[in-house]
mmCIF file of C-alpha atoms and ligand atoms in Angstrom:
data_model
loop_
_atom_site.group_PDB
_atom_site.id
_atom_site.type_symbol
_atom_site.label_atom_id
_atom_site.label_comp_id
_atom_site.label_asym_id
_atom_site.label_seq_id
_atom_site.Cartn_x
_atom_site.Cartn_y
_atom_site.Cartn_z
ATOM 1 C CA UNK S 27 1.078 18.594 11.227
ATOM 2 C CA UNK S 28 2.395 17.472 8.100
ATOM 3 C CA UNK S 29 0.413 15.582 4.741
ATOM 4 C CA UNK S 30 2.099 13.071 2.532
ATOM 5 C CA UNK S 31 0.925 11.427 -0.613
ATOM 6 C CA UNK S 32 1.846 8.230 -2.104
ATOM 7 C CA UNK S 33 1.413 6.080 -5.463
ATOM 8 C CA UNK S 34 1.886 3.020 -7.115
ATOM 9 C CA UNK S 35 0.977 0.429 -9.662
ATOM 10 C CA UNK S 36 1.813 -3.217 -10.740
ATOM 11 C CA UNK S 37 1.044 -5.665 -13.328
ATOM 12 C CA UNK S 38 -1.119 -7.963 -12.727
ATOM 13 C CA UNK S 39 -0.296 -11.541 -13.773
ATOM 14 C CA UNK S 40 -0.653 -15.283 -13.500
ATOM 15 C CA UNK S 41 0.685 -17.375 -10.805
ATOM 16 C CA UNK S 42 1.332 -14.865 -7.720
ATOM 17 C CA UNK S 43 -1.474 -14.299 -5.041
ATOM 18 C CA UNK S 44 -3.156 -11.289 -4.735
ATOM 19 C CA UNK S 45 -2.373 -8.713 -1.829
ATOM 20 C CA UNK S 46 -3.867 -5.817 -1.165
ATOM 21 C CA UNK S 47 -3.436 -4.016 2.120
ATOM 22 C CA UNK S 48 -2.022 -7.052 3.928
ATOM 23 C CA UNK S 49 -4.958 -9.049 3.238
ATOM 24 C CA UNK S 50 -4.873 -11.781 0.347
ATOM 25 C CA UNK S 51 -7.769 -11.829 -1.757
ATOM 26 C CA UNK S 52 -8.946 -14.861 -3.836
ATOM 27 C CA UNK S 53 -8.354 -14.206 -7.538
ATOM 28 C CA UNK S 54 -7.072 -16.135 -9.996
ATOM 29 C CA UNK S 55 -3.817 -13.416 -10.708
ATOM 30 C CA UNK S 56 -2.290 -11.353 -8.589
ATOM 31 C CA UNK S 57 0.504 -8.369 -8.520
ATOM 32 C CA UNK S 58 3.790 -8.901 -9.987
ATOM 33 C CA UNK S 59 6.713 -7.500 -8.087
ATOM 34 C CA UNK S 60 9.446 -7.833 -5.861
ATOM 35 C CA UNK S 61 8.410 -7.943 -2.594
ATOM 36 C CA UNK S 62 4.664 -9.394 -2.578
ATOM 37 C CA UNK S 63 3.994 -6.173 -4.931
ATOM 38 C CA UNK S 64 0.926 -5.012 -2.857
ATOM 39 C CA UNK S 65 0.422 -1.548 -4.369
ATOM 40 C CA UNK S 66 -2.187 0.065 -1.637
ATOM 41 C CA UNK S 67 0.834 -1.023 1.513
ATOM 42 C CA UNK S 68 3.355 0.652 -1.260
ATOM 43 C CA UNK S 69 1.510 3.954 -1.770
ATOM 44 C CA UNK S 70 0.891 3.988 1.983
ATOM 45 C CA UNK S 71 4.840 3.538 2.809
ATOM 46 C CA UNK S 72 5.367 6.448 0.301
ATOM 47 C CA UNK S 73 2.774 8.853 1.634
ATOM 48 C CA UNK S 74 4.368 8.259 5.186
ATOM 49 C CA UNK S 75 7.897 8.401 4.160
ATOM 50 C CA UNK S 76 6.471 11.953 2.066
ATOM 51 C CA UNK S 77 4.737 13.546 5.140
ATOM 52 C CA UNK S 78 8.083 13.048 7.454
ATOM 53 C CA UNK S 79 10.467 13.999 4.423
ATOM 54 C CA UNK S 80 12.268 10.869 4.492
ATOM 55 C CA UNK S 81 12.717 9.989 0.858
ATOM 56 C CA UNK S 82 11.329 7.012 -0.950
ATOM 57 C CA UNK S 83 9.890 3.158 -0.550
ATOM 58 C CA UNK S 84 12.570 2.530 -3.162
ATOM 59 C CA UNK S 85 15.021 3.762 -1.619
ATOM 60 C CA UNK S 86 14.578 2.707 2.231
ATOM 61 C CA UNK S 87 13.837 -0.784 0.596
ATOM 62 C CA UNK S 88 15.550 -1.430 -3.123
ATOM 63 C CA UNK S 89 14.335 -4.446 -5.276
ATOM 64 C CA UNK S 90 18.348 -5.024 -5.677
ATOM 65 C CA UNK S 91 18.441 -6.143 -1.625
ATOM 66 C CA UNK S 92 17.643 -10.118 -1.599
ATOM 67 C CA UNK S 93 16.341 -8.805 2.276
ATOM 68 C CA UNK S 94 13.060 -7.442 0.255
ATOM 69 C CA UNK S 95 12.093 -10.851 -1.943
ATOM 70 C CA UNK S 96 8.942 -11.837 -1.363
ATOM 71 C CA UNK S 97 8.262 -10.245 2.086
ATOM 72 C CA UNK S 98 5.475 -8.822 3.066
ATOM 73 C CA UNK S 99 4.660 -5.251 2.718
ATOM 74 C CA UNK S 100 3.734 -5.516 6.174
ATOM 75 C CA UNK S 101 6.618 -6.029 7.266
ATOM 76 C CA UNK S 102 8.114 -2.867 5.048
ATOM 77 C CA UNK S 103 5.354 -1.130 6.888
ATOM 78 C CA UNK S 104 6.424 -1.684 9.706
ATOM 79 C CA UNK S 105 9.654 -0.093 9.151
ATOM 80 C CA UNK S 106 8.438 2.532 7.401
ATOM 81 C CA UNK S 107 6.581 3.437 11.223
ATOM 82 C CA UNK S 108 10.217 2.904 12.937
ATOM 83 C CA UNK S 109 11.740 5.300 10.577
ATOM 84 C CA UNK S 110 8.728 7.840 11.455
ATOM 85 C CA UNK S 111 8.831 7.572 14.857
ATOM 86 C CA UNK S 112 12.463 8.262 14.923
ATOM 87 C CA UNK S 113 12.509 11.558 13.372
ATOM 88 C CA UNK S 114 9.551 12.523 15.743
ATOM 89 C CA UNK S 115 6.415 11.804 13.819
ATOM 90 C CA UNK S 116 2.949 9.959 14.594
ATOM 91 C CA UNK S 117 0.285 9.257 12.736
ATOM 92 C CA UNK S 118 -2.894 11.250 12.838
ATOM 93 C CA UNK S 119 -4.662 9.743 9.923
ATOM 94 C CA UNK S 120 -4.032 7.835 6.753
ATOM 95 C CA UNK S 121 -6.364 7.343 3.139
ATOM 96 C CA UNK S 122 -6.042 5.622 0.350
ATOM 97 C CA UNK S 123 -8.179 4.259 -3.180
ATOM 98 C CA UNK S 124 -7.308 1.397 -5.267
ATOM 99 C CA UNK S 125 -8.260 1.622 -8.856
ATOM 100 C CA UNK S 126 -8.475 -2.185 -9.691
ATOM 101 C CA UNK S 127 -11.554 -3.155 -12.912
ATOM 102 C CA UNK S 128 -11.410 -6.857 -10.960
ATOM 103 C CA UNK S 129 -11.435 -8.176 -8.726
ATOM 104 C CA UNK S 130 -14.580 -6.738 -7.006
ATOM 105 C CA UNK S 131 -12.968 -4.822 -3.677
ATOM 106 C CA UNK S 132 -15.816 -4.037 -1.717
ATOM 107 C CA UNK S 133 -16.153 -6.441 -0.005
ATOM 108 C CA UNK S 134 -12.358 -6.967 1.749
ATOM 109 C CA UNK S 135 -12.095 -3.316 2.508
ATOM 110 C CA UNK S 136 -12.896 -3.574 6.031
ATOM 111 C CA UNK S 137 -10.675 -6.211 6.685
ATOM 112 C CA UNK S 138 -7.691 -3.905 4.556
ATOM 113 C CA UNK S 139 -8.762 -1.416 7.203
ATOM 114 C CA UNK S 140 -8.470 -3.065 9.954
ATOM 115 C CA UNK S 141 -4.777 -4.798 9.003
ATOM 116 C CA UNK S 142 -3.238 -2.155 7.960
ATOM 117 C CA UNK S 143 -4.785 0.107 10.986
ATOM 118 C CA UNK S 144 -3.866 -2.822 13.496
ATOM 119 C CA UNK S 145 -0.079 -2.664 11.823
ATOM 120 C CA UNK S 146 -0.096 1.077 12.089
ATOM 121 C CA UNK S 147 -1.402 0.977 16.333
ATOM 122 C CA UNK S 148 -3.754 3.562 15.285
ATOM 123 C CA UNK S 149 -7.534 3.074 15.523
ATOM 124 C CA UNK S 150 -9.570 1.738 12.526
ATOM 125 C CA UNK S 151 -11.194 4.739 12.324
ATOM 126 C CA UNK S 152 -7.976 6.467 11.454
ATOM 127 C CA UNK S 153 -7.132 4.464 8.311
ATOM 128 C CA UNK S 154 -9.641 5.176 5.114
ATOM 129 C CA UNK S 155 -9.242 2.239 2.321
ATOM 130 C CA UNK S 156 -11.682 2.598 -0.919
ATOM 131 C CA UNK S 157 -12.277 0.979 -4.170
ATOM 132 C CA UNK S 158 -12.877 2.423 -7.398
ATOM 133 C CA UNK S 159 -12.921 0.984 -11.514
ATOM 134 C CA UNK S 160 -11.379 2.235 -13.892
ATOM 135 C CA UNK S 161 -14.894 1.843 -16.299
ATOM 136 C CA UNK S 162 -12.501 0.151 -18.392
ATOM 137 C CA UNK S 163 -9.900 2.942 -19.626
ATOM 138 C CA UNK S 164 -6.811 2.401 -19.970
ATOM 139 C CA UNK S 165 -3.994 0.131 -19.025
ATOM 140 C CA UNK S 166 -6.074 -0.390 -15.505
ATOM 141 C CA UNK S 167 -9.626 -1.092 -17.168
ATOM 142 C CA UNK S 168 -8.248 -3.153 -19.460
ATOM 143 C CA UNK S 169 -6.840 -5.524 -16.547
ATOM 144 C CA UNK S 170 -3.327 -5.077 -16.620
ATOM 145 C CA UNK S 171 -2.435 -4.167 -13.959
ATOM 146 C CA UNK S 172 -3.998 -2.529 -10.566
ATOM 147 C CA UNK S 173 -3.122 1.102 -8.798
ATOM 148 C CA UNK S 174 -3.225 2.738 -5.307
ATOM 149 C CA UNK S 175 -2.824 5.835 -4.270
ATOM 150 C CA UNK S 176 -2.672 7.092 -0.230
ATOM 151 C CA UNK S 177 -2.215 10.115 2.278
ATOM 152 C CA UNK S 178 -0.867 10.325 5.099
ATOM 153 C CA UNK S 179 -1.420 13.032 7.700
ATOM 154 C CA UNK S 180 1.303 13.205 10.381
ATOM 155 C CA UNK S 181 2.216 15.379 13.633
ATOM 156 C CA UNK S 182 4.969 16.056 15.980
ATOM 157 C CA UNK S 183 5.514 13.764 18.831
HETATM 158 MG MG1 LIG M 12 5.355 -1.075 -5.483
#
């Protein structure tokens, strides 16, 4: 068995739709970024790619490769598994919180749950997704921008 941890932030700003966890909430900003910049897929990929030893998101997928603009993290995800899988890994269990002052979370974590578990082919059960607010300090409370972090626990195949 092996653990893995993962983190990541973006701005938040006008004019892109907000995705977190594969699922795209209504709001009227969302994350700025290359890909479709949703942080909680982002720290996930990392805290796999950490468990297995297998570097970083930004270097399995670099904002330089026009491959990565605007696709989903889903799809990133779903790489991120392939890579696992090859050097001899599964996925036992994975959790994550997003620190995000708006929009209100609650709500769309089940569904974040069940995406990202469905894209994983691991139960729901295996895949924790929470919320939490920043009580307004900070970059994050004062709506800038909105952060993830996840683990991952892995074991041999
Ligand atoms: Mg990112």
């Amino acid at each position: 068995m092996r653990i893995g941890i993962g983190y990541d932030q973006h701005a938040l700003v006008e004019g892109r739709p907000l995705v977190l966890g594969g699922v795209e909430i209504p709001h009227p900003r969302g994350l700025q970024g290359y890909s479709d910049a949703d942080v909680l897929t982002h720290a996930l990929i990392d805290a796999l790619l950490g468990a297995a030893a297998l570097g970083t998101i930004g270097e399995h997928f670099p904002d330089t490769d026009p491959r990565f603009a605007g696709v989903s993290s889903l799809v990133l995800l779903d790489e991120t598994l392939r890579l696992l899988g090859e050097a001899g890994y599964r996925i036992v269990n994975v959790d994550s919180v997003i620190t995000a002052q708006e929009p209100r979370l609650q709500p769309h974590l089940g569904k974040m749950a069940r995406t990202l578990a469905a894209q994983l082919g691991v139960a729901s059960s295996c895949v924790g997704v929470k919320a939490t607010s920043p009580e307004a300090l900070g970059a994050l409370g004062r709506r800038e921008g909105i952060a993830a972090q996840a683990v991952a626990l892995v074991e041999a195949i």
